[in-house]
XYZ file of C-alpha atoms in Angstrom:
360
model
C 90.877 280.370 209.156
C 89.828 283.571 207.459
C 92.265 286.387 206.914
C 90.108 289.199 208.225
C 88.817 291.873 205.896
C 91.359 291.327 203.176
C 92.593 294.311 201.253
C 93.210 294.310 197.529
C 96.603 292.667 197.888
C 97.364 289.111 196.989
C 98.991 286.405 199.057
C 102.473 287.670 198.141
C 101.762 291.263 199.088
C 101.562 292.550 195.523
C 98.620 294.783 194.755
C 95.891 293.052 192.769
C 94.509 294.816 189.715
C 91.005 296.225 189.903
C 89.940 294.518 186.678
C 90.733 291.322 184.818
C 90.016 289.615 181.514
C 87.278 286.970 181.427
C 86.253 284.750 178.502
C 82.514 284.850 177.882
C 80.125 283.719 175.165
C 77.983 286.496 173.692
C 76.270 284.538 170.928
C 76.800 281.805 168.347
C 80.479 281.668 167.483
C 81.046 284.824 169.511
C 83.547 284.361 172.355
C 85.013 287.570 173.724
C 87.612 288.447 176.310
C 85.761 291.008 178.422
C 87.320 293.370 180.939
C 85.464 292.892 184.215
C 86.101 293.770 187.884
C 88.190 291.322 189.881
C 85.621 289.632 192.171
C 85.328 290.854 195.749
C 84.894 288.136 198.332
C 82.226 287.862 200.989
C 82.625 286.367 204.448
C 82.221 282.766 203.259
C 83.971 283.108 199.900
C 87.410 282.317 198.525
C 89.265 283.998 195.668
C 91.519 281.671 193.667
C 94.374 282.801 191.426
C 94.127 280.404 188.470
C 97.230 278.577 187.282
C 95.802 276.353 184.530
C 92.431 275.673 182.882
C 91.579 272.875 180.477
C 89.497 273.389 177.346
C 86.501 271.044 177.468
C 84.323 269.927 174.587
C 81.396 271.583 176.327
C 83.279 274.909 176.165
C 83.570 274.476 172.395
C 79.872 273.610 172.276
C 78.875 276.686 174.273
C 80.777 278.903 171.855
C 79.433 277.197 168.735
C 75.852 277.133 170.017
C 75.895 280.564 171.611
C 74.909 279.354 175.078
C 74.176 276.319 177.213
C 72.167 274.601 174.486
C 68.523 273.863 173.944
C 66.079 276.639 173.232
C 67.087 278.862 176.150
C 67.874 282.418 175.091
C 71.211 283.831 176.222
C 70.129 286.733 178.432
C 73.634 287.735 179.519
C 77.166 286.751 178.514
C 78.066 283.204 179.569
C 81.336 282.800 181.465
C 83.083 279.539 180.521
C 85.859 277.324 181.875
C 85.432 274.693 184.595
C 88.543 272.465 184.577
C 91.081 274.366 186.651
C 93.614 274.570 189.439
C 95.486 277.390 191.135
C 96.357 279.037 194.436
C 94.108 280.397 197.154
C 94.502 284.162 196.894
C 92.087 285.543 199.496
C 89.781 284.047 202.123
C 86.645 285.414 203.768
C 86.405 285.837 207.535
C 84.026 282.907 208.075
C 85.792 280.367 205.848
C 87.106 277.351 207.761
C 90.101 275.183 206.847
C 91.308 277.232 203.878
C 94.194 279.720 203.900
C 95.904 281.996 201.376
C 98.783 280.331 199.567
C 97.288 276.834 199.516
C 97.467 275.137 196.122
C 94.204 273.597 194.988
C 92.004 272.190 192.288
C 88.368 273.284 192.362
C 85.372 270.998 191.992
C 82.988 273.144 189.895
C 79.776 271.246 190.635
C 77.997 273.235 193.338
C 78.431 276.667 191.810
C 77.878 275.490 188.212
C 81.212 277.132 187.455
C 81.675 277.677 183.736
C 78.241 276.239 183.020
C 75.710 278.916 183.811
C 76.671 279.801 187.357
C 77.994 283.251 186.489
C 81.693 282.513 186.981
C 84.240 280.961 184.643
C 87.845 279.815 184.817
C 89.238 281.382 181.667
C 90.386 284.338 183.752
C 93.287 285.045 186.127
C 91.002 285.015 189.209
C 87.776 283.286 190.142
C 85.394 283.631 193.080
C 84.318 280.418 194.832
C 81.205 281.261 196.869
C 80.474 279.509 200.170
C 83.756 277.641 199.776
C 84.271 274.370 201.642
C 87.614 272.682 202.229
C 88.058 269.360 200.404
C 84.635 269.686 198.816
C 84.919 272.728 196.551
C 88.530 273.717 197.324
C 90.560 270.492 197.099
C 94.176 270.820 198.175
C 97.101 269.555 196.082
C 100.776 269.019 196.952
C 103.566 271.233 195.669
C 104.757 268.315 193.538
C 101.586 268.282 191.408
C 101.717 270.863 188.586
C 98.609 272.937 187.936
C 98.136 271.525 184.435
C 97.965 267.997 185.847
C 95.709 269.033 188.735
C 93.262 270.608 186.261
C 92.751 267.108 184.829
C 90.896 266.061 187.992
C 87.666 267.472 186.584
C 87.506 265.492 183.306
C 89.013 262.434 185.003
C 86.280 262.493 187.644
C 83.655 262.671 184.884
C 85.094 259.432 183.532
C 85.457 257.822 186.952
C 81.809 258.590 187.706
C 80.773 256.712 184.566
C 82.997 253.787 185.516
C 81.373 253.660 188.947
C 77.891 253.719 187.441
C 78.908 250.825 185.197
C 80.038 248.762 188.176
C 83.440 248.117 186.620
C 85.751 245.718 188.467
C 89.408 244.874 187.720
C 88.249 241.733 185.862
C 85.763 243.587 183.647
C 86.068 243.525 179.880
C 85.436 247.128 178.873
C 84.842 248.884 175.558
C 85.267 252.658 175.367
C 83.575 254.317 172.410
C 85.526 257.459 171.545
C 89.132 258.459 172.219
C 88.570 262.160 172.722
C 89.584 263.711 176.052
C 86.825 261.983 178.045
C 87.445 258.655 176.355
C 91.160 258.968 177.098
C 90.375 259.962 180.690
C 88.253 256.821 180.898
C 91.235 254.699 179.847
C 93.338 256.341 182.581
C 90.669 255.719 185.232
C 90.191 252.113 184.117
C 93.926 251.571 184.491
C 93.755 253.237 187.903
C 91.037 250.762 188.928
C 93.169 247.822 187.795
C 91.354 247.045 184.525
C 93.597 245.575 181.822
C 91.162 244.380 179.135
C 90.341 247.741 177.534
C 89.157 248.140 173.931
C 88.909 251.648 172.476
C 87.172 252.578 169.217
C 87.579 255.892 167.391
C 87.794 257.185 163.821
C 91.041 259.088 164.498
C 94.277 257.102 164.318
C 96.071 259.879 166.221
C 93.660 259.584 169.137
C 93.878 255.787 169.063
C 97.653 256.114 169.344
C 97.173 258.186 172.507
C 94.751 255.555 173.839
C 97.399 252.868 173.380
C 99.998 255.060 175.073
C 97.660 255.419 178.050
C 97.012 251.695 178.352
C 94.334 250.516 175.900
C 94.968 246.851 175.080
C 93.129 246.915 171.720
C 92.185 249.836 169.493
C 89.730 249.823 166.588
C 89.129 252.310 163.784
C 85.531 251.640 162.625
C 86.245 253.626 159.477
C 88.212 250.705 158.079
C 87.593 247.814 160.502
C 84.471 245.883 161.516
C 84.052 247.190 165.050
C 81.767 244.456 166.404
C 83.925 241.727 164.874
C 87.083 243.184 166.418
C 85.388 243.544 169.819
C 84.330 239.905 169.593
C 87.895 238.865 168.848
C 89.090 240.717 171.949
C 86.259 239.826 174.362
C 84.812 236.635 172.973
C 81.424 235.892 171.379
C 78.341 233.777 171.998
C 74.660 233.358 171.246
C 71.510 233.697 173.358
C 67.983 233.037 172.065
C 69.494 232.850 168.582
C 71.017 236.330 168.931
C 74.799 236.803 168.704
C 76.557 238.774 171.434
C 80.069 239.878 172.368
C 81.617 239.176 175.757
C 82.023 242.790 176.831
C 80.899 243.462 180.409
C 80.722 247.267 180.241
C 80.442 249.649 177.296
C 81.225 253.305 178.007
C 79.989 255.693 175.338
C 82.263 258.717 175.255
C 81.754 259.311 171.528
C 78.142 260.388 171.030
C 77.989 258.473 167.740
C 74.494 257.053 167.112
C 75.846 254.398 164.730
C 78.478 253.139 167.189
C 75.973 253.032 170.041
C 73.384 251.207 167.918
C 76.030 248.635 166.974
C 76.941 247.805 170.578
C 73.312 247.806 171.738
C 72.662 245.188 169.084
C 75.311 242.800 170.486
C 75.234 243.528 174.240
C 75.387 240.302 176.241
C 73.237 239.127 179.146
C 73.363 241.765 181.889
C 75.948 243.927 180.183
C 76.151 247.560 181.306
C 76.046 250.456 178.819
C 76.949 253.860 180.273
C 76.275 257.040 178.301
C 78.835 259.723 179.166
C 78.743 261.457 175.766
C 76.277 264.133 174.742
C 73.908 262.760 172.097
C 72.213 265.546 170.188
C 69.627 263.317 168.512
C 67.516 260.356 169.728
C 68.986 256.891 169.177
C 66.653 253.959 168.382
C 66.921 250.918 170.665
C 65.584 247.385 170.313
C 63.727 247.026 173.606
C 63.018 243.350 172.957
C 66.757 242.661 172.981
C 67.129 244.793 176.097
C 64.406 242.779 177.821
C 65.680 239.400 176.622
C 69.301 240.070 177.578
C 68.531 242.137 180.679
C 71.234 244.650 179.815
C 71.109 248.104 181.369
C 71.585 251.540 179.826
C 72.512 254.314 182.263
C 73.311 257.978 181.884
C 76.231 259.658 183.642
C 76.465 263.423 184.073
C 78.788 263.643 187.110
C 77.334 266.703 188.818
C 77.813 265.394 192.365
C 81.198 263.666 192.524
C 83.201 264.958 195.472
C 84.668 261.549 196.312
C 85.550 260.813 192.688
C 87.156 264.253 192.297
C 89.319 263.656 195.378
C 90.204 260.134 194.216
C 91.386 261.481 190.866
C 93.482 264.164 192.552
C 95.104 261.515 194.746
C 95.832 259.402 191.666
C 97.413 262.369 189.899
C 99.475 263.295 192.950
C 100.750 259.734 193.324
C 102.094 259.631 189.780
C 100.996 255.987 189.552
C 99.851 256.472 185.952
C 101.638 258.577 183.355
C 98.946 260.978 182.122
C 101.258 263.014 179.899
C 99.893 261.528 176.617
C 96.525 263.093 177.494
C 97.827 266.680 177.295
C 98.616 267.666 173.729
C 99.065 271.453 173.970
C 99.703 274.334 176.358
C 98.750 277.927 175.509
C 99.128 281.150 177.470
C 95.834 282.911 178.208
C 96.818 285.563 175.661
C 96.411 282.854 172.997
C 92.982 281.637 174.110
C 91.415 281.811 170.662
C 94.247 279.677 169.269
C 93.770 277.223 172.135
C 90.092 276.798 171.214
C 90.884 276.373 167.531
C 93.442 273.703 168.403
C 91.050 271.873 170.740
C 88.507 271.703 167.910
C 91.017 269.819 165.733
C 90.160 266.170 166.443
C 93.268 264.651 164.880
C 95.670 267.315 166.055
C 94.842 267.584 169.750
C 93.710 265.861 172.927
C 93.485 267.894 176.131
C 94.457 271.528 175.574
C 95.557 273.484 178.660
C 95.489 277.262 179.059
C 98.034 278.636 181.536
C 98.134 281.809 183.617
C 101.103 283.543 185.249
C 101.479 283.152 188.999
C 102.542 285.993 191.293
C 106.292 286.077 191.922
């Protein structure tokens, strides 16, 4: 379904500019808006005109750390932005099942978009190499706004963790952290029919959003005994003289060593602990308790989640769950620096969305 050797005109016939602005990291604390050529497509590629891109915590981390993390030296500027949706602008001759004008969200996994793959979504256009319909380019209805469609990426991160944890509608679940991924986890738990959801976070503003999205109990460990409150919500017991709480699945979306240590200490027989958060330091674990209670600790990075991405898009398109409390701010691309500053404010923001003008 390619469009032949496309010229430099967009889907509406308007001439595309030769260059565009692209957000890239040049070093620690050094994010710049660089002027770069608008990508030219190959035979199997698709060019997408971006409508909305979400600011992820990893984007903030890339800027603060000056790269992808670890000891790797930044050899060239790092393009960032991986939560996005827009409109197919141009299609290569050999692309099948994709046509200009189709609205889509893009699964960034295969091309490592915004995470070292050379392309990033804080720009008006993005090249999707070797594009595949409903795998990389995932179509959305006209009724689904771009800002909502861009949520499919963080939602699918959360859904992947839920799947790893084996959550069922009857599960008693604790979510550590009510940042964007923690809030996305609440949404996905609701989507899967879970009602017994406890959320813990140090920010009352974020806990308020968690309640608005469907958390049944919220806990602020800064002034409440977290384990005691979890026990009140999920029940308590004792095994081999060790107290436990009745939680079936703990999902760590906080990255707090203290909170994780606390739940590891009271995990029940065959409980599941899923680590979605990025922990920057090792966390000690009592392996005797792990052995005696046969609980499992699993990581979840969500780098191969086509089905989960599509499921989240379908959920968003259906409108079955009101996700509006998740989005706290919208900023035009011209205000990108302000968008990042706002996203870094834990109490003052949740998911921050950057928007781009669409061709008339």
